[in-house]
Amino acid sequence: MTASPKNQRLLLVAAAIVALIGATLLAMWGLSGKAAYFRTPQDIAAGRADIGQPLRLGGMVKAGSVQKQPDGVSIRFVVTDGPADVPVLFRGIVPDLFKERGGVVAEGRLQKGGVFVADNILAKHDERYMPPQMGNLQAEQKTRETVQK
């Protein structure tokens, strides 16, 4: 028994839709435990972050808040966005760019009591950053332009 061309196309479209739905469900299942929303300290203070859910907390490291813990590998600091502060606990090696008054994104989970326990720290540099190799090139080009005038 052979299906008509119309039925074959309909069957092909139905199979494609089922495959697309299956791929979407697999992607959602794969990301369910790994997706992390970006939140600011104000979002957390307003209660827009659930306890225990993976989050990315972004803001500035508050001046004078970085405290190395006695175990030697943990630090405590405060992430602020101005109106709100969130205390952060991190165990590990912080990036070289991590500093007070510097931008930071902490990946982790909010615990009861409002402490954010970070698994990973991403330090941000300001937009004026130039790699050392590029810093001299820009100055040399300005010098050449000045000499040519």
PDB file of C-alpha atoms in Angstrom:
ATOM      1  CA  MET A   1       0.000   0.000   0.000  1.00  0.00           C
ATOM      2  CA  THR A   2       1.443   3.294  -1.089  1.00  0.00           C
ATOM      3  CA  ALA A   3       0.379   6.612   0.414  1.00  0.00           C
ATOM      4  CA  SER A   4      -0.551   9.419  -1.895  1.00  0.00           C
ATOM      5  CA  PRO A   5       2.029  12.269  -2.339  1.00  0.00           C
ATOM      6  CA  LYS A   6      -0.218  14.545  -0.316  1.00  0.00           C
ATOM      7  CA  ASN A   7      -0.252  12.110   2.615  1.00  0.00           C
ATOM      8  CA  GLN A   8       3.521  11.588   2.334  1.00  0.00           C
ATOM      9  CA  ARG A   9       4.094  15.355   2.642  1.00  0.00           C
ATOM     10  CA  LEU A  10       1.689  15.534   5.573  1.00  0.00           C
ATOM     11  CA  LEU A  11       3.528  12.658   7.272  1.00  0.00           C
ATOM     12  CA  LEU A  12       6.867  14.388   6.635  1.00  0.00           C
ATOM     13  CA  VAL A  13       5.616  17.658   8.140  1.00  0.00           C
ATOM     14  CA  ALA A  14       4.230  15.807  11.171  1.00  0.00           C
ATOM     15  CA  ALA A  15       7.564  14.026  11.672  1.00  0.00           C
ATOM     16  CA  ALA A  16       9.432  17.352  11.433  1.00  0.00           C
ATOM     17  CA  ILE A  17       7.130  18.939  14.026  1.00  0.00           C
ATOM     18  CA  VAL A  18       7.608  15.994  16.396  1.00  0.00           C
ATOM     19  CA  ALA A  19      11.394  16.201  15.938  1.00  0.00           C
ATOM     20  CA  LEU A  20      11.353  19.972  16.604  1.00  0.00           C
ATOM     21  CA  ILE A  21       9.288  19.537  19.767  1.00  0.00           C
ATOM     22  CA  GLY A  22      11.625  16.756  20.913  1.00  0.00           C
ATOM     23  CA  ALA A  23      14.709  18.920  20.325  1.00  0.00           C
ATOM     24  CA  THR A  24      13.123  21.809  22.234  1.00  0.00           C
ATOM     25  CA  LEU A  25      12.263  19.575  25.184  1.00  0.00           C
ATOM     26  CA  LEU A  26      15.804  18.142  25.236  1.00  0.00           C
ATOM     27  CA  ALA A  27      17.293  21.651  25.215  1.00  0.00           C
ATOM     28  CA  MET A  28      14.997  22.782  28.031  1.00  0.00           C
ATOM     29  CA  TRP A  29      15.808  19.673  30.050  1.00  0.00           C
ATOM     30  CA  GLY A  30      19.549  20.175  29.519  1.00  0.00           C
ATOM     31  CA  LEU A  31      19.435  23.824  30.608  1.00  0.00           C
ATOM     32  CA  SER A  32      17.027  23.386  33.504  1.00  0.00           C
ATOM     33  CA  GLY A  33      19.712  23.139  36.165  1.00  0.00           C
ATOM     34  CA  LYS A  34      22.280  25.360  34.522  1.00  0.00           C
ATOM     35  CA  ALA A  35      20.428  28.475  33.452  1.00  0.00           C
ATOM     36  CA  ALA A  36      21.163  31.445  35.683  1.00  0.00           C
ATOM     37  CA  TYR A  37      19.385  34.778  35.672  1.00  0.00           C
ATOM     38  CA  PHE A  38      21.350  37.969  36.068  1.00  0.00           C
ATOM     39  CA  ARG A  39      20.320  39.923  39.174  1.00  0.00           C
ATOM     40  CA  THR A  40      21.484  43.120  40.814  1.00  0.00           C
ATOM     41  CA  PRO A  41      21.616  43.749  44.569  1.00  0.00           C
ATOM     42  CA  GLN A  42      18.433  45.837  44.202  1.00  0.00           C
ATOM     43  CA  ASP A  43      16.648  42.847  42.617  1.00  0.00           C
ATOM     44  CA  ILE A  44      17.679  40.650  45.541  1.00  0.00           C
ATOM     45  CA  ALA A  45      16.637  43.290  48.092  1.00  0.00           C
ATOM     46  CA  ALA A  46      13.261  43.518  46.348  1.00  0.00           C
ATOM     47  CA  GLY A  47      12.806  39.747  46.657  1.00  0.00           C
ATOM     48  CA  ARG A  48      13.095  38.988  42.939  1.00  0.00           C
ATOM     49  CA  ALA A  49      15.590  36.175  43.541  1.00  0.00           C
ATOM     50  CA  ASP A  50      14.698  32.756  44.866  1.00  0.00           C
ATOM     51  CA  ILE A  51      16.772  31.115  47.552  1.00  0.00           C
ATOM     52  CA  GLY A  52      18.837  28.227  46.217  1.00  0.00           C
ATOM     53  CA  GLN A  53      18.340  29.032  42.527  1.00  0.00           C
ATOM     54  CA  PRO A  54      21.444  29.556  40.364  1.00  0.00           C
ATOM     55  CA  LEU A  55      22.005  33.281  39.786  1.00  0.00           C
ATOM     56  CA  ARG A  56      24.499  35.738  38.430  1.00  0.00           C
ATOM     57  CA  LEU A  57      24.928  38.667  40.772  1.00  0.00           C
ATOM     58  CA  GLY A  58      26.400  41.764  39.177  1.00  0.00           C
ATOM     59  CA  GLY A  59      27.577  45.025  40.650  1.00  0.00           C
ATOM     60  CA  MET A  60      30.587  46.734  42.147  1.00  0.00           C
ATOM     61  CA  VAL A  61      32.759  45.451  44.983  1.00  0.00           C
ATOM     62  CA  LYS A  62      32.125  47.791  47.889  1.00  0.00           C
ATOM     63  CA  ALA A  63      35.209  49.639  49.110  1.00  0.00           C
ATOM     64  CA  GLY A  64      36.600  48.241  52.360  1.00  0.00           C
ATOM     65  CA  SER A  65      34.444  45.115  52.256  1.00  0.00           C
ATOM     66  CA  VAL A  66      36.948  42.490  51.065  1.00  0.00           C
ATOM     67  CA  GLN A  67      37.940  40.232  53.965  1.00  0.00           C
ATOM     68  CA  LYS A  68      40.189  37.207  53.594  1.00  0.00           C
ATOM     69  CA  GLN A  69      39.052  34.358  55.808  1.00  0.00           C
ATOM     70  CA  PRO A  70      41.368  32.465  58.198  1.00  0.00           C
ATOM     71  CA  ASP A  71      41.324  29.339  55.989  1.00  0.00           C
ATOM     72  CA  GLY A  72      43.320  31.284  53.358  1.00  0.00           C
ATOM     73  CA  VAL A  73      41.165  30.390  50.357  1.00  0.00           C
ATOM     74  CA  SER A  74      37.846  32.031  51.192  1.00  0.00           C
ATOM     75  CA  ILE A  75      36.941  35.683  51.004  1.00  0.00           C
ATOM     76  CA  ARG A  76      33.931  37.722  51.981  1.00  0.00           C
ATOM     77  CA  PHE A  77      32.991  40.913  50.222  1.00  0.00           C
ATOM     78  CA  VAL A  78      29.943  43.033  49.493  1.00  0.00           C
ATOM     79  CA  VAL A  79      28.500  43.621  46.022  1.00  0.00           C
ATOM     80  CA  THR A  80      26.697  46.913  45.719  1.00  0.00           C
ATOM     81  CA  ASP A  81      24.803  48.822  43.079  1.00  0.00           C
ATOM     82  CA  GLY A  82      24.398  51.924  45.205  1.00  0.00           C
ATOM     83  CA  PRO A  83      21.061  51.591  46.969  1.00  0.00           C
ATOM     84  CA  ALA A  84      21.433  47.908  47.926  1.00  0.00           C
ATOM     85  CA  ASP A  85      24.218  45.632  49.146  1.00  0.00           C
ATOM     86  CA  VAL A  86      24.560  41.842  49.084  1.00  0.00           C
ATOM     87  CA  PRO A  87      27.221  40.017  51.129  1.00  0.00           C
ATOM     88  CA  VAL A  88      29.089  37.389  49.112  1.00  0.00           C
ATOM     89  CA  LEU A  89      31.135  34.408  50.258  1.00  0.00           C
ATOM     90  CA  PHE A  90      33.545  32.869  47.769  1.00  0.00           C
ATOM     91  CA  ARG A  91      35.956  29.968  48.187  1.00  0.00           C
ATOM     92  CA  GLY A  92      38.698  29.851  45.588  1.00  0.00           C
ATOM     93  CA  ILE A  93      41.144  31.983  43.696  1.00  0.00           C
ATOM     94  CA  VAL A  94      39.810  35.346  42.596  1.00  0.00           C
ATOM     95  CA  PRO A  95      40.735  36.745  39.167  1.00  0.00           C
ATOM     96  CA  ASP A  96      43.591  39.263  38.897  1.00  0.00           C
ATOM     97  CA  LEU A  97      41.148  42.030  37.968  1.00  0.00           C
ATOM     98  CA  PHE A  98      39.130  41.548  41.167  1.00  0.00           C
ATOM     99  CA  LYS A  99      39.462  44.638  43.341  1.00  0.00           C
ATOM    100  CA  GLU A 100      37.479  46.994  45.515  1.00  0.00           C
ATOM    101  CA  ARG A 101      35.361  49.459  43.524  1.00  0.00           C
ATOM    102  CA  GLY A 102      35.731  47.148  40.524  1.00  0.00           C
ATOM    103  CA  GLY A 103      32.980  45.514  38.547  1.00  0.00           C
ATOM    104  CA  VAL A 104      32.193  41.904  39.347  1.00  0.00           C
ATOM    105  CA  VAL A 105      29.790  39.167  38.334  1.00  0.00           C
ATOM    106  CA  ALA A 106      29.426  36.362  40.873  1.00  0.00           C
ATOM    107  CA  GLU A 107      27.843  33.064  39.837  1.00  0.00           C
ATOM    108  CA  GLY A 108      26.272  31.083  42.629  1.00  0.00           C
ATOM    109  CA  ARG A 109      23.219  30.773  44.821  1.00  0.00           C
ATOM    110  CA  LEU A 110      21.483  32.960  47.353  1.00  0.00           C
ATOM    111  CA  GLN A 111      21.301  31.339  50.783  1.00  0.00           C
ATOM    112  CA  LYS A 112      18.906  31.906  53.641  1.00  0.00           C
ATOM    113  CA  GLY A 113      19.894  35.016  55.533  1.00  0.00           C
ATOM    114  CA  GLY A 114      20.714  36.899  52.326  1.00  0.00           C
ATOM    115  CA  VAL A 115      24.291  35.692  51.862  1.00  0.00           C
ATOM    116  CA  PHE A 116      25.226  34.913  48.278  1.00  0.00           C
ATOM    117  CA  VAL A 117      27.568  31.913  48.016  1.00  0.00           C
ATOM    118  CA  ALA A 118      29.558  32.238  44.810  1.00  0.00           C
ATOM    119  CA  ASP A 119      30.964  29.314  42.845  1.00  0.00           C
ATOM    120  CA  ASN A 120      32.710  31.515  40.301  1.00  0.00           C
ATOM    121  CA  ILE A 121      33.839  35.141  40.171  1.00  0.00           C
ATOM    122  CA  LEU A 122      34.153  37.113  36.961  1.00  0.00           C
ATOM    123  CA  ALA A 123      35.895  40.450  37.338  1.00  0.00           C
ATOM    124  CA  LYS A 124      35.214  43.156  34.819  1.00  0.00           C
ATOM    125  CA  HIS A 125      37.579  45.856  33.679  1.00  0.00           C
ATOM    126  CA  ASP A 126      36.443  49.293  32.667  1.00  0.00           C
ATOM    127  CA  GLU A 127      35.798  50.180  29.036  1.00  0.00           C
ATOM    128  CA  ARG A 128      39.072  52.133  28.790  1.00  0.00           C
ATOM    129  CA  TYR A 129      41.111  48.945  29.143  1.00  0.00           C
ATOM    130  CA  MET A 130      43.851  48.441  26.553  1.00  0.00           C
ATOM    131  CA  PRO A 131      46.038  45.348  26.434  1.00  0.00           C
ATOM    132  CA  PRO A 132      49.657  46.268  27.179  1.00  0.00           C
ATOM    133  CA  GLN A 133      50.636  45.443  23.597  1.00  0.00           C
ATOM    134  CA  MET A 134      48.042  47.869  22.231  1.00  0.00           C
ATOM    135  CA  GLY A 135      48.662  50.643  24.748  1.00  0.00           C
ATOM    136  CA  ASN A 136      51.992  51.707  23.217  1.00  0.00           C
ATOM    137  CA  LEU A 137      50.711  51.426  19.652  1.00  0.00           C
ATOM    138  CA  GLN A 138      48.016  54.018  20.296  1.00  0.00           C
ATOM    139  CA  ALA A 139      50.507  56.419  21.909  1.00  0.00           C
ATOM    140  CA  GLU A 140      52.982  55.884  19.053  1.00  0.00           C
ATOM    141  CA  GLN A 141      50.288  56.613  16.457  1.00  0.00           C
ATOM    142  CA  LYS A 142      49.332  59.849  18.212  1.00  0.00           C
ATOM    143  CA  THR A 143      52.999  60.827  18.269  1.00  0.00           C
ATOM    144  CA  ARG A 144      53.332  60.140  14.516  1.00  0.00           C
ATOM    145  CA  GLU A 145      50.240  62.215  13.781  1.00  0.00           C
ATOM    146  CA  THR A 146      51.602  65.087  15.836  1.00  0.00           C
ATOM    147  CA  VAL A 147      55.016  64.934  14.127  1.00  0.00           C
ATOM    148  CA  GLN A 148      53.459  64.851  10.647  1.00  0.00           C
ATOM    149  CA  LYS A 149      51.454  68.026  11.285  1.00  0.00           C
TER     150      LYS A 149
END
